[in-house]
Amino acid sequence: MKSHFKQIVIVILSIFLLSCSSDDSASKTAVIPPVPVTPPKTEIPTTPISGTVKYLALGDSYTIGQSVCQTCRFPEQLKSSLKTIYPQTDFSLKVIARTGWTTANLISAVNNENLDADYDLVTLLIGVNNQYQQMDFSVYQKEFPHLLSKAIQLAKGAKKNVIVVSIPDYAYTPFASGYSSSKRAQISNEIDQYNTFAENTCISKGVSFISITNITRQSNSNLIASDGLHPSETTYKLFVDRMIPQAKMILQD
């Protein structure tokens, strides 16, 4: 009888010890901290650009920067912004533009310059004076594609190096405030016609077209230069903000 009772005690004690050992083991396992994992380093790839960049700006009063300082016009602001992004690169800028120029005037000026076809970046903004002088639209339809082809040629023959900028709308300026509402609407409609043709031409040739026209359709005196007609330095900065992404893609390609 005593022997049987002793065996029972031993079995119960064994079960109790096994349970404690198991619980203790589980407890120890639970408190072991996970092994820290160091995430792999991720580096943002950067594409170096040429040590020198030649930029050619073609256009009219909107390119020359009528009524704003020389460094306020959009080509200068674009060059300055790119220099900030690529401080190790030397940027040069040549501007062929004059207030009042039509597409025909710009074609003549470019031909007279006898330029080398070695520009890394070319911008083209032309057509407002064709519209303002009420020239037949067919003139623009003929001469804008010619200018675009010339811009591509001067951009080392690479269409990817060219940016066409849409024509601003002067119907929203103080200069046009004396016009009737129907006259201002006509100006805007004709500007749209010119821009639509330019954009479609760019699409067909694989050239980048940057639309800035809606910026100039705001009633904001800060967007107008002192002459009451042309864009201000602030407006040109807004133009450049839209152009910078494409300009960077051109230079990094």
Coordinates of N, CA and C in Angstrom, one line a residue:
M1 N 0.8 -1.2 0.0 CA 0.0 0.0 0.0 C 0.9 1.2 0.0
K2 N 1.9 1.3 0.9 CA 2.8 2.4 0.9 C 3.5 2.6 -0.4
S3 N 3.9 1.4 -1.0 CA 4.6 1.4 -2.3 C 3.8 2.1 -3.4
H4 N 2.5 1.7 -3.4 CA 1.6 2.2 -4.4 C 1.4 3.7 -4.2
F5 N 1.2 4.1 -2.9 CA 1.1 5.6 -2.7 C 2.3 6.3 -3.1
K6 N 3.5 5.8 -2.8 CA 4.8 6.4 -3.2 C 4.9 6.6 -4.7
Q7 N 4.4 5.6 -5.4 CA 4.4 5.7 -6.9 C 3.5 6.8 -7.4
I8 N 2.4 7.0 -6.7 CA 1.4 8.0 -7.1 C 2.1 9.4 -6.9
V9 N 2.7 9.5 -5.8 CA 3.3 10.8 -5.4 C 4.4 11.2 -6.4
I10 N 5.2 10.2 -6.8 CA 6.3 10.4 -7.7 C 5.7 10.9 -9.1
V11 N 4.7 10.2 -9.5 CA 4.0 10.6 -10.8 C 3.5 12.0 -10.8
I12 N 2.8 12.4 -9.7 CA 2.3 13.7 -9.5 C 3.4 14.7 -9.5
L13 N 4.5 14.4 -8.8 CA 5.6 15.3 -8.7 C 6.3 15.5 -10.0
S14 N 6.4 14.5 -10.8 CA 7.0 14.5 -12.1 C 6.2 15.4 -13.0
I15 N 4.9 15.2 -13.0 CA 4.0 16.0 -13.8 C 4.2 17.5 -13.5
F16 N 4.2 17.8 -12.1 CA 4.3 19.2 -11.7 C 5.7 19.8 -12.1
L17 N 6.7 19.0 -12.0 CA 8.1 19.5 -12.4 C 8.1 19.8 -13.9
L18 N 7.5 18.9 -14.7 CA 7.5 19.0 -16.1 C 6.8 20.2 -16.5
S19 N 5.6 20.4 -15.9 CA 4.8 21.6 -16.2 C 5.6 22.9 -15.9
C20 N 6.2 22.9 -14.7 CA 7.0 24.1 -14.4 C 8.1 24.4 -15.3
S21 N 8.8 23.3 -15.7 CA 9.9 23.4 -16.7 C 9.4 24.0 -18.0
S22 N 8.2 23.4 -18.4 CA 7.7 23.9 -19.7 C 7.3 25.3 -19.7
D23 N 6.6 25.7 -18.5 CA 6.2 27.1 -18.4 C 7.4 28.1 -18.4
D24 N 8.4 27.6 -17.6 CA 9.6 28.4 -17.5 C 10.3 28.6 -18.8
S25 N 10.3 27.5 -19.6 CA 11.0 27.6 -20.9 C 10.2 28.5 -21.8
A26 N 8.9 28.4 -21.8 CA 8.0 29.3 -22.6 C 8.2 30.7 -22.2
S27 N 8.3 30.9 -20.9 CA 8.5 32.3 -20.4 C 9.8 32.9 -20.9
K28 N 10.9 32.0 -20.8 CA 12.2 32.5 -21.3 C 12.2 32.8 -22.8
T29 N 11.4 31.9 -23.5 CA 11.4 32.1 -25.0 C 10.7 33.4 -25.3
A30 N 9.6 33.8 -24.6 CA 8.8 34.9 -24.8 C 9.6 36.2 -24.6
V31 N 10.5 36.2 -23.7 CA 11.2 37.5 -23.4 C 12.4 37.7 -24.2
I32 N 12.8 36.8 -25.0 CA 14.0 37.0 -25.9 C 13.6 38.0 -26.9
P33 N 14.3 39.1 -27.0 CA 14.0 40.2 -28.0 C 14.4 39.7 -29.4
P34 N 13.6 40.2 -30.4 CA 13.9 39.8 -31.8 C 15.3 40.4 -32.2
V35 N 15.9 39.7 -33.1 CA 17.2 40.1 -33.6 C 17.0 41.3 -34.5
P36 N 17.6 42.5 -34.2 CA 17.4 43.7 -35.0 C 17.9 43.5 -36.4
V37 N 17.0 44.0 -37.3 CA 17.4 43.8 -38.8 C 17.7 45.2 -39.3
T38 N 18.9 45.4 -39.8 CA 19.3 46.7 -40.4 C 18.8 46.8 -41.8
P39 N 17.9 47.7 -42.1 CA 17.4 47.8 -43.5 C 18.6 48.2 -44.5
P40 N 18.5 47.7 -45.7 CA 19.5 48.0 -46.7 C 19.5 49.5 -47.0
K41 N 20.7 50.1 -47.3 CA 20.7 51.5 -47.6 C 20.2 51.7 -49.0
T42 N 19.3 52.7 -49.2 CA 18.8 53.0 -50.5 C 19.3 54.4 -50.9
E43 N 19.9 54.4 -52.0 CA 20.5 55.7 -52.5 C 19.7 56.1 -53.8
I44 N 19.4 57.4 -53.8 CA 18.7 58.0 -54.9 C 19.7 58.1 -56.1
P45 N 19.4 57.5 -57.2 CA 20.3 57.6 -58.3 C 20.3 59.0 -58.9
T46 N 21.5 59.5 -59.2 CA 21.6 60.8 -59.8 C 22.3 60.7 -61.1
T47 N 21.8 61.4 -62.1 CA 22.5 61.3 -63.4 C 23.3 62.6 -63.6
P48 N 24.6 62.5 -63.7 CA 25.4 63.8 -64.0 C 25.1 64.4 -65.3
I49 N 25.2 65.7 -65.4 CA 25.0 66.3 -66.7 C 26.3 66.9 -67.2
S50 N 26.3 67.4 -68.4 CA 27.5 68.0 -68.9 C 28.1 69.1 -68.1
G51 N 29.4 69.3 -68.2 CA 30.0 70.4 -67.4 C 29.7 71.8 -68.0
T52 N 29.2 71.8 -69.2 CA 28.8 73.1 -69.8 C 27.5 72.9 -70.5
V53 N 26.6 73.8 -70.4 CA 25.3 73.7 -71.1 C 25.0 75.0 -71.8
K54 N 24.7 74.9 -73.1 CA 24.4 76.1 -73.9 C 22.8 76.1 -74.2
Y55 N 22.3 77.3 -73.8 CA 20.8 77.5 -73.9 C 20.5 78.6 -74.8
L56 N 19.6 78.3 -75.8 CA 19.2 79.3 -76.8 C 17.7 79.6 -76.6
A57 N 17.3 80.9 -76.4 CA 15.9 81.3 -76.2 C 15.4 82.1 -77.4
L58 N 14.4 81.6 -78.1 CA 13.9 82.2 -79.3 C 12.5 82.8 -79.0
G59 N 12.2 84.0 -79.5 CA 10.9 84.5 -79.3 C 10.7 86.0 -79.6
D60 N 9.8 86.6 -78.8 CA 9.4 88.0 -79.0 C 9.5 88.7 -77.7
S61 N 8.6 89.6 -77.4 CA 8.6 90.4 -76.1 C 8.6 89.6 -74.9
Y62 N 7.9 88.5 -75.0 CA 7.7 87.6 -73.8 C 9.0 86.9 -73.5
T63 N 9.9 86.8 -74.5 CA 11.2 86.1 -74.2 C 12.3 87.2 -73.9
I64 N 12.2 88.3 -74.5 CA 13.2 89.4 -74.2 C 12.9 90.0 -72.8
G65 N 11.7 89.9 -72.4 CA 11.3 90.4 -71.1 C 11.0 91.9 -71.1
Q66 N 10.1 92.3 -72.0 CA 9.7 93.7 -72.1 C 9.2 94.3 -70.8
S67 N 9.8 95.4 -70.3 CA 9.4 96.1 -69.1 C 9.8 95.4 -67.8
V68 N 10.6 94.4 -67.9 CA 11.2 93.8 -66.6 C 12.7 93.8 -66.8
C69 N 13.4 93.7 -65.7 CA 14.9 93.7 -65.7 C 15.4 92.5 -66.5
Q70 N 16.6 92.5 -66.9 CA 17.2 91.5 -67.7 C 17.2 90.1 -67.0
T71 N 17.5 90.1 -65.7 CA 17.5 88.9 -65.0 C 16.2 88.4 -64.6
C72 N 15.1 89.2 -64.8 CA 13.8 88.9 -64.5 C 13.1 88.1 -65.6
R73 N 13.5 88.2 -66.8 CA 12.9 87.5 -67.9 C 13.0 86.0 -67.7
F74 N 12.1 85.2 -68.3 CA 12.1 83.8 -68.0 C 13.3 83.1 -68.5
P75 N 14.0 83.4 -69.6 CA 15.2 82.6 -69.9 C 16.3 82.8 -68.8
E76 N 16.4 84.0 -68.3 CA 17.4 84.2 -67.3 C 17.0 83.5 -66.0
Q77 N 15.8 83.5 -65.7 CA 15.3 82.8 -64.5 C 15.5 81.3 -64.6
L78 N 15.2 80.8 -65.8 CA 15.4 79.4 -66.1 C 16.8 79.0 -65.9
K79 N 17.7 79.8 -66.5 CA 19.1 79.5 -66.4 C 19.6 79.5 -64.9
S80 N 19.1 80.5 -64.2 CA 19.5 80.6 -62.8 C 19.0 79.5 -61.9
S81 N 17.8 79.0 -62.2 CA 17.2 77.9 -61.5 C 18.0 76.6 -61.8
L82 N 18.4 76.4 -63.0 CA 19.1 75.2 -63.4 C 20.5 75.3 -62.8
K83 N 21.1 76.5 -62.7 CA 22.4 76.6 -62.0 C 22.3 76.2 -60.6
T84 N 21.2 76.6 -59.9 CA 21.0 76.2 -58.5 C 21.0 74.7 -58.4
I85 N 20.3 74.0 -59.3 CA 20.2 72.6 -59.3 C 21.5 71.9 -59.6
Y86 N 22.2 72.4 -60.6 CA 23.5 71.9 -61.0 C 24.6 72.9 -60.9
P87 N 25.1 73.1 -59.6 CA 26.0 74.2 -59.4 C 27.4 74.0 -60.0
Q88 N 27.7 72.7 -60.4 CA 29.0 72.4 -61.0 C 29.0 72.7 -62.5
T89 N 27.9 73.0 -63.0 CA 27.8 73.2 -64.5 C 27.8 74.6 -64.9
D90 N 28.5 74.9 -66.0 CA 28.5 76.3 -66.5 C 27.4 76.4 -67.5
F91 N 26.5 77.4 -67.3 CA 25.4 77.7 -68.2 C 25.7 79.0 -69.0
S92 N 25.4 78.9 -70.3 CA 25.5 80.1 -71.1 C 24.1 80.3 -71.8
L93 N 23.7 81.5 -72.0 CA 22.4 81.8 -72.6 C 22.5 82.8 -73.7
K94 N 21.9 82.5 -74.8 CA 21.8 83.4 -76.0 C 20.3 83.6 -76.2
V95 N 19.9 84.9 -76.3 CA 18.5 85.2 -76.5 C 18.4 85.9 -77.9
I96 N 17.5 85.4 -78.7 CA 17.2 86.0 -80.0 C 15.7 86.3 -79.9
A97 N 15.4 87.5 -79.6 CA 14.0 88.0 -79.4 C 13.9 89.5 -79.4
R98 N 12.8 90.0 -79.8 CA 12.5 91.4 -79.8 C 11.1 91.7 -79.7
T99 N 10.7 92.8 -79.0 CA 9.3 93.2 -78.9 C 8.7 93.5 -80.3
G100 N 7.5 92.9 -80.5 CA 6.9 93.1 -81.8 C 7.2 92.1 -82.9
W101 N 8.1 91.2 -82.6 CA 8.4 90.2 -83.7 C 7.3 89.2 -83.9
T102 N 7.1 89.0 -85.2 CA 6.2 87.9 -85.7 C 7.0 86.7 -86.0
T103 N 6.4 85.7 -86.4 CA 7.1 84.5 -86.9 C 8.1 84.8 -88.0
A104 N 7.7 85.7 -88.9 CA 8.6 86.0 -90.1 C 9.8 86.8 -89.6
N105 N 9.6 87.7 -88.6 CA 10.7 88.4 -88.1 C 11.7 87.5 -87.4
L106 N 11.2 86.5 -86.6 CA 12.1 85.6 -85.9 C 12.9 84.7 -86.9
I107 N 12.2 84.2 -87.9 CA 12.9 83.4 -89.0 C 14.0 84.2 -89.6
S108 N 13.8 85.4 -89.9 CA 14.8 86.3 -90.5 C 16.0 86.5 -89.6
A109 N 15.7 86.8 -88.3 CA 16.7 87.0 -87.3 C 17.6 85.8 -87.1
V110 N 17.0 84.6 -87.0 CA 17.7 83.4 -86.8 C 18.6 83.1 -88.0
N111 N 18.1 83.3 -89.2 CA 18.9 83.1 -90.4 C 20.1 84.0 -90.4
N112 N 19.9 85.2 -90.0 CA 21.0 86.2 -90.0 C 22.1 85.9 -89.0
E113 N 21.7 85.2 -87.9 CA 22.7 84.9 -86.9 C 23.7 83.9 -87.3
N114 N 23.4 83.0 -88.2 CA 24.3 81.9 -88.6 C 24.8 81.1 -87.4
L115 N 23.9 80.6 -86.7 CA 24.2 79.9 -85.4 C 24.7 78.5 -85.6
D116 N 25.6 78.1 -84.7 CA 26.0 76.7 -84.7 C 24.9 75.8 -84.1
A117 N 24.8 74.6 -84.6 CA 23.8 73.7 -84.1 C 24.3 72.9 -83.0
D118 N 24.6 73.5 -81.9 CA 25.2 72.8 -80.8 C 24.6 73.2 -79.4
Y119 N 23.3 73.6 -79.4 CA 22.7 74.0 -78.2 C 22.1 72.8 -77.5
D120 N 22.3 72.8 -76.2 CA 21.8 71.7 -75.3 C 20.3 71.8 -75.0
L121 N 19.9 73.1 -75.0 CA 18.5 73.4 -74.7 C 18.0 74.6 -75.5
V122 N 16.8 74.5 -76.2 CA 16.3 75.6 -77.0 C 14.8 75.8 -76.6
T123 N 14.4 77.0 -76.3 CA 13.0 77.3 -76.0 C 12.5 78.2 -77.1
L124 N 11.2 78.0 -77.4 CA 10.6 78.8 -78.5 C 9.2 79.3 -78.0
L125 N 9.0 80.6 -78.1 CA 7.7 81.2 -77.7 C 7.4 82.3 -78.7
I126 N 6.5 82.1 -79.6 CA 6.3 83.0 -80.7 C 4.8 82.9 -81.2
G127 N 4.3 84.1 -81.6 CA 3.0 84.1 -82.3 C 2.0 85.2 -81.8
V128 N 2.3 85.8 -80.7 CA 1.3 86.8 -80.2 C 1.2 88.0 -81.2
N129 N 2.3 88.3 -81.8 CA 2.2 89.5 -82.7 C 1.6 89.2 -84.0
N130 N 1.6 87.9 -84.4 CA 0.8 87.5 -85.6 C -0.6 87.7 -85.3
Q131 N -1.0 87.3 -84.1 CA -2.4 87.5 -83.7 C -2.8 89.0 -83.5
Y132 N -1.9 89.7 -82.8 CA -2.2 91.1 -82.5 C -2.2 92.0 -83.8
Q133 N -1.4 91.7 -84.8 CA -1.4 92.4 -86.0 C -2.5 91.9 -87.0
Q134 N -3.3 90.9 -86.5 CA -4.4 90.4 -87.3 C -3.9 89.8 -88.6
M135 N -2.7 89.2 -88.6 CA -2.2 88.5 -89.8 C -3.1 87.3 -90.1
D136 N -3.2 86.8 -91.3 CA -3.9 85.6 -91.6 C -3.3 84.4 -90.9
F137 N -4.2 83.6 -90.3 CA -3.7 82.5 -89.5 C -2.9 81.5 -90.3
S138 N -3.1 81.5 -91.6 CA -2.3 80.6 -92.4 C -0.8 80.9 -92.4
V139 N -0.5 82.1 -92.1 CA 0.9 82.5 -92.0 C 1.6 81.7 -90.8
Y140 N 0.9 81.7 -89.7 CA 1.4 81.0 -88.6 C 1.5 79.5 -88.8
Q141 N 0.4 79.0 -89.5 CA 0.4 77.6 -89.9 C 1.6 77.2 -90.7
K142 N 2.1 78.1 -91.5 CA 3.2 77.8 -92.4 C 4.5 78.1 -91.7
E143 N 4.6 79.2 -90.9 CA 5.9 79.6 -90.4 C 6.3 79.0 -89.0
F144 N 5.3 78.7 -88.2 CA 5.6 78.0 -86.9 C 6.3 76.7 -87.1
P145 N 5.8 75.8 -87.9 CA 6.5 74.5 -88.2 C 7.9 74.7 -88.7
H146 N 8.1 75.8 -89.5 CA 9.5 76.0 -90.0 C 10.4 76.4 -88.8
L147 N 9.9 77.3 -87.9 CA 10.7 77.7 -86.7 C 10.9 76.5 -85.8
L148 N 10.0 75.6 -85.7 CA 10.1 74.5 -84.8 C 11.2 73.6 -85.3
S149 N 11.2 73.4 -86.7 CA 12.2 72.5 -87.3 C 13.6 73.2 -87.1
K150 N 13.7 74.5 -87.2 CA 14.9 75.2 -87.1 C 15.4 75.1 -85.6
A151 N 14.5 75.1 -84.7 CA 14.9 75.0 -83.3 C 15.4 73.6 -83.0
I152 N 14.8 72.6 -83.6 CA 15.3 71.2 -83.4 C 16.7 71.1 -84.0
Q153 N 16.9 71.7 -85.2 CA 18.2 71.6 -85.8 C 19.3 72.3 -85.0
L154 N 19.0 73.4 -84.4 CA 19.9 74.1 -83.5 C 20.2 73.4 -82.2
A155 N 19.2 72.6 -81.8 CA 19.4 71.8 -80.6 C 20.1 70.5 -80.9
K156 N 21.1 70.5 -81.6 CA 21.9 69.3 -82.0 C 21.1 68.3 -82.8
G157 N 20.0 68.8 -83.4 CA 19.2 68.0 -84.2 C 18.3 67.0 -83.4
A158 N 18.2 67.3 -82.0 CA 17.5 66.4 -81.1 C 16.2 67.1 -80.7
K159 N 15.1 66.6 -81.1 CA 13.8 67.1 -80.7 C 13.5 67.2 -79.2
K160 N 14.2 66.2 -78.5 CA 14.0 66.1 -77.1 C 14.6 67.4 -76.4
N161 N 15.5 68.1 -77.0 CA 16.2 69.2 -76.4 C 15.4 70.5 -76.6
V162 N 14.2 70.5 -77.1 CA 13.4 71.7 -77.4 C 12.2 71.8 -76.5
I163 N 11.9 73.0 -76.0 CA 10.7 73.2 -75.3 C 9.9 74.4 -75.9
V164 N 8.7 74.2 -76.3 CA 7.8 75.2 -76.8 C 6.9 75.7 -75.7
V165 N 6.9 77.0 -75.5 CA 6.0 77.6 -74.5 C 4.8 78.2 -75.1
S166 N 3.7 78.0 -74.6 CA 2.4 78.6 -75.1 C 2.4 80.1 -75.0
I167 N 1.6 80.7 -75.9 CA 1.4 82.2 -75.9 C 0.6 82.7 -74.8
P168 N 1.1 83.7 -74.0 CA 0.3 84.3 -73.0 C -1.0 85.0 -73.5
D169 N -1.9 85.3 -72.7 CA -3.2 85.9 -73.1 C -3.2 87.4 -72.6
Y170 N -3.0 88.3 -73.5 CA -3.0 89.7 -73.0 C -4.4 90.3 -72.9
A171 N -5.4 89.6 -73.1 CA -6.8 90.1 -73.0 C -7.2 90.3 -71.5
Y172 N -6.4 89.8 -70.6 CA -6.6 90.0 -69.2 C -5.8 91.1 -68.5
T173 N -5.1 91.8 -69.4 CA -4.2 92.9 -68.8 C -4.9 94.2 -68.8
P174 N -4.4 95.2 -68.0 CA -4.9 96.5 -68.0 C -4.9 97.1 -69.4
F175 N -3.9 96.8 -70.2 CA -3.8 97.3 -71.6 C -5.1 97.0 -72.4
A176 N -5.7 95.8 -72.1 CA -6.9 95.4 -72.9 C -8.2 95.8 -72.2
S177 N -8.1 96.5 -71.1 CA -9.3 96.9 -70.3 C -10.2 97.8 -71.1
G178 N -9.6 98.6 -72.0 CA -10.5 99.5 -72.8 C -11.2 98.8 -73.9
Y179 N -10.9 97.6 -74.2 CA -11.6 96.8 -75.2 C -13.0 96.4 -74.7
S180 N -13.9 96.1 -75.6 CA -15.2 95.6 -75.3 C -15.0 94.1 -74.8
S181 N -16.0 93.6 -74.1 CA -15.9 92.2 -73.7 C -15.9 91.3 -74.8
S182 N -16.5 91.6 -75.9 CA -16.5 90.7 -77.1 C -15.1 90.7 -77.8
K183 N -14.5 91.9 -77.7 CA -13.1 92.0 -78.3 C -12.1 91.2 -77.5
R184 N -12.3 91.3 -76.1 CA -11.4 90.5 -75.3 C -11.6 89.0 -75.5
A185 N -12.9 88.6 -75.6 CA -13.2 87.2 -75.8 C -12.6 86.7 -77.2
Q186 N -12.6 87.6 -78.2 CA -12.1 87.3 -79.5 C -10.6 87.0 -79.3
I187 N -9.9 87.9 -78.6 CA -8.4 87.8 -78.4 C -8.1 86.4 -77.8
S188 N -8.8 86.1 -76.7 CA -8.6 84.8 -76.0 C -8.9 83.6 -76.9
N189 N -9.9 83.7 -77.7 CA -10.3 82.6 -78.6 C -9.2 82.4 -79.7
E190 N -8.7 83.5 -80.2 CA -7.6 83.4 -81.2 C -6.3 83.0 -80.6
I191 N -6.0 83.4 -79.4 CA -4.8 82.9 -78.7 C -4.9 81.4 -78.5
D192 N -6.1 80.9 -78.2 CA -6.3 79.5 -78.0 C -6.1 78.8 -79.4
Q193 N -6.5 79.4 -80.5 CA -6.4 78.8 -81.8 C -4.9 78.6 -82.1
Y194 N -4.1 79.7 -81.8 CA -2.7 79.6 -82.1 C -2.0 78.5 -81.2
N195 N -2.4 78.5 -79.9 CA -1.7 77.5 -79.0 C -2.1 76.1 -79.4
T196 N -3.4 75.9 -79.8 CA -3.8 74.6 -80.1 C -3.0 74.1 -81.3
F197 N -2.8 75.0 -82.3 CA -2.0 74.6 -83.5 C -0.6 74.3 -83.1
A198 N 0.0 75.1 -82.3 CA 1.4 74.9 -81.9 C 1.5 73.6 -81.1
E199 N 0.6 73.3 -80.2 CA 0.7 72.1 -79.4 C 0.5 70.9 -80.3
N200 N -0.4 70.9 -81.2 CA -0.6 69.8 -82.1 C 0.6 69.5 -83.0
T201 N 1.2 70.6 -83.4 CA 2.5 70.5 -84.2 C 3.6 69.9 -83.4
C202 N 3.7 70.3 -82.1 CA 4.7 69.7 -81.2 C 4.5 68.2 -81.0
I203 N 3.2 67.9 -80.8 CA 2.9 66.5 -80.6 C 3.3 65.6 -81.8
S204 N 3.0 66.1 -82.9 CA 3.3 65.4 -84.2 C 4.8 65.2 -84.4
K205 N 5.6 66.2 -83.8 CA 7.0 66.1 -84.0 C 7.7 65.5 -82.8
G206 N 7.0 65.2 -81.7 CA 7.6 64.7 -80.5 C 8.3 65.7 -79.7
V207 N 7.9 67.0 -79.7 CA 8.5 68.0 -79.0 C 7.7 68.4 -77.8
S208 N 8.3 68.8 -76.7 CA 7.6 69.2 -75.4 C 6.9 70.5 -75.6
F209 N 5.7 70.6 -75.2 CA 4.9 71.8 -75.2 C 4.5 72.1 -73.8
I210 N 4.8 73.3 -73.3 CA 4.5 73.7 -71.9 C 3.5 74.8 -72.0
S211 N 2.3 74.5 -71.4 CA 1.2 75.6 -71.4 C 1.3 76.4 -70.2
I212 N 1.4 77.7 -70.4 CA 1.4 78.7 -69.3 C 0.3 79.7 -69.4
T213 N -0.5 79.6 -70.4 CA -1.5 80.6 -70.8 C -2.5 80.9 -69.6
N214 N -2.9 79.8 -68.9 CA -3.9 80.0 -67.8 C -3.3 80.9 -66.7
I215 N -2.0 80.9 -66.6 CA -1.3 81.7 -65.6 C -1.7 83.2 -65.9
T216 N -1.7 83.5 -67.1 CA -1.9 84.9 -67.6 C -3.4 85.3 -67.6
R217 N -4.2 84.4 -67.3 CA -5.7 84.6 -67.3 C -6.2 84.8 -65.9
Q218 N -5.4 85.4 -65.1 CA -5.8 85.7 -63.7 C -5.8 87.2 -63.5
S219 N -6.8 87.7 -62.8 CA -6.9 89.1 -62.5 C -6.0 89.4 -61.2
N220 N -4.8 89.6 -61.4 CA -3.8 89.8 -60.4 C -2.8 90.8 -60.8
S221 N -2.8 92.0 -60.2 CA -1.9 93.1 -60.6 C -0.4 92.7 -60.4
N222 N -0.1 91.7 -59.5 CA 1.3 91.3 -59.3 C 1.8 90.5 -60.5
L223 N 0.9 90.1 -61.4 CA 1.4 89.3 -62.5 C 1.6 90.2 -63.8
I224 N 1.4 91.5 -63.6 CA 1.6 92.4 -64.8 C 2.8 93.3 -64.6
A225 N 3.6 93.5 -65.6 CA 4.7 94.5 -65.6 C 4.2 95.9 -65.5
S226 N 5.1 96.8 -65.3 CA 4.8 98.2 -65.1 C 4.1 98.8 -66.3
D227 N 4.3 98.2 -67.5 CA 3.6 98.8 -68.7 C 2.2 98.4 -68.9
G228 N 1.7 97.6 -68.0 CA 0.3 97.2 -68.0 C -0.1 96.2 -69.1
L229 N 0.9 95.6 -69.7 CA 0.7 94.7 -70.8 C 1.5 93.3 -70.7
H230 N 2.7 93.4 -70.3 CA 3.6 92.2 -70.3 C 3.6 91.6 -69.0
P231 N 4.1 90.3 -68.9 CA 4.2 89.6 -67.6 C 5.3 90.3 -66.7
S232 N 5.0 90.1 -65.4 CA 6.0 90.6 -64.4 C 7.0 89.5 -64.1
E233 N 8.0 89.9 -63.3 CA 9.0 88.9 -62.9 C 8.3 87.7 -62.2
T234 N 7.3 88.0 -61.4 CA 6.6 87.0 -60.7 C 6.0 86.0 -61.6
T235 N 5.4 86.5 -62.7 CA 4.7 85.7 -63.7 C 5.8 84.8 -64.4
Y236 N 6.9 85.4 -64.7 CA 7.9 84.6 -65.4 C 8.4 83.5 -64.5
K237 N 8.5 83.7 -63.2 CA 8.9 82.7 -62.2 C 7.9 81.5 -62.3
L238 N 6.6 81.8 -62.4 CA 5.6 80.8 -62.5 C 5.8 80.0 -63.8
F239 N 6.2 80.7 -64.9 CA 6.5 80.0 -66.2 C 7.6 79.0 -65.9
V240 N 8.6 79.5 -65.3 CA 9.8 78.6 -65.1 C 9.5 77.4 -64.2
D241 N 8.7 77.6 -63.2 CA 8.3 76.5 -62.4 C 7.7 75.4 -63.2
R242 N 7.0 75.7 -64.2 CA 6.4 74.7 -65.1 C 7.4 74.1 -66.1
M243 N 8.4 74.8 -66.4 CA 9.4 74.4 -67.4 C 10.5 73.6 -66.8
I244 N 10.8 73.8 -65.5 CA 12.0 73.2 -64.8 C 12.0 71.6 -64.9
P245 N 10.8 70.9 -64.6 CA 10.9 69.5 -64.7 C 11.3 69.0 -66.1
Q246 N 10.8 69.6 -67.2 CA 11.1 69.1 -68.5 C 12.6 69.5 -68.8
A247 N 13.0 70.7 -68.4 CA 14.4 71.1 -68.6 C 15.4 70.1 -68.0
K248 N 15.1 69.7 -66.8 CA 15.9 68.7 -66.1 C 16.0 67.4 -66.8
M249 N 14.8 67.0 -67.3 CA 14.8 65.7 -68.1 C 15.7 65.8 -69.3
I250 N 15.7 67.0 -70.0 CA 16.5 67.2 -71.2 C 18.0 67.1 -70.8
L251 N 18.4 67.8 -69.8 CA 19.8 67.8 -69.4 C 20.3 66.5 -68.8
Q252 N 19.4 65.7 -68.2 CA 19.9 64.5 -67.6 C 19.8 63.3 -68.6
D253 N 19.2 63.5 -69.7 CA 19.0 62.4 -70.7 C 20.4 62.2 -71.4

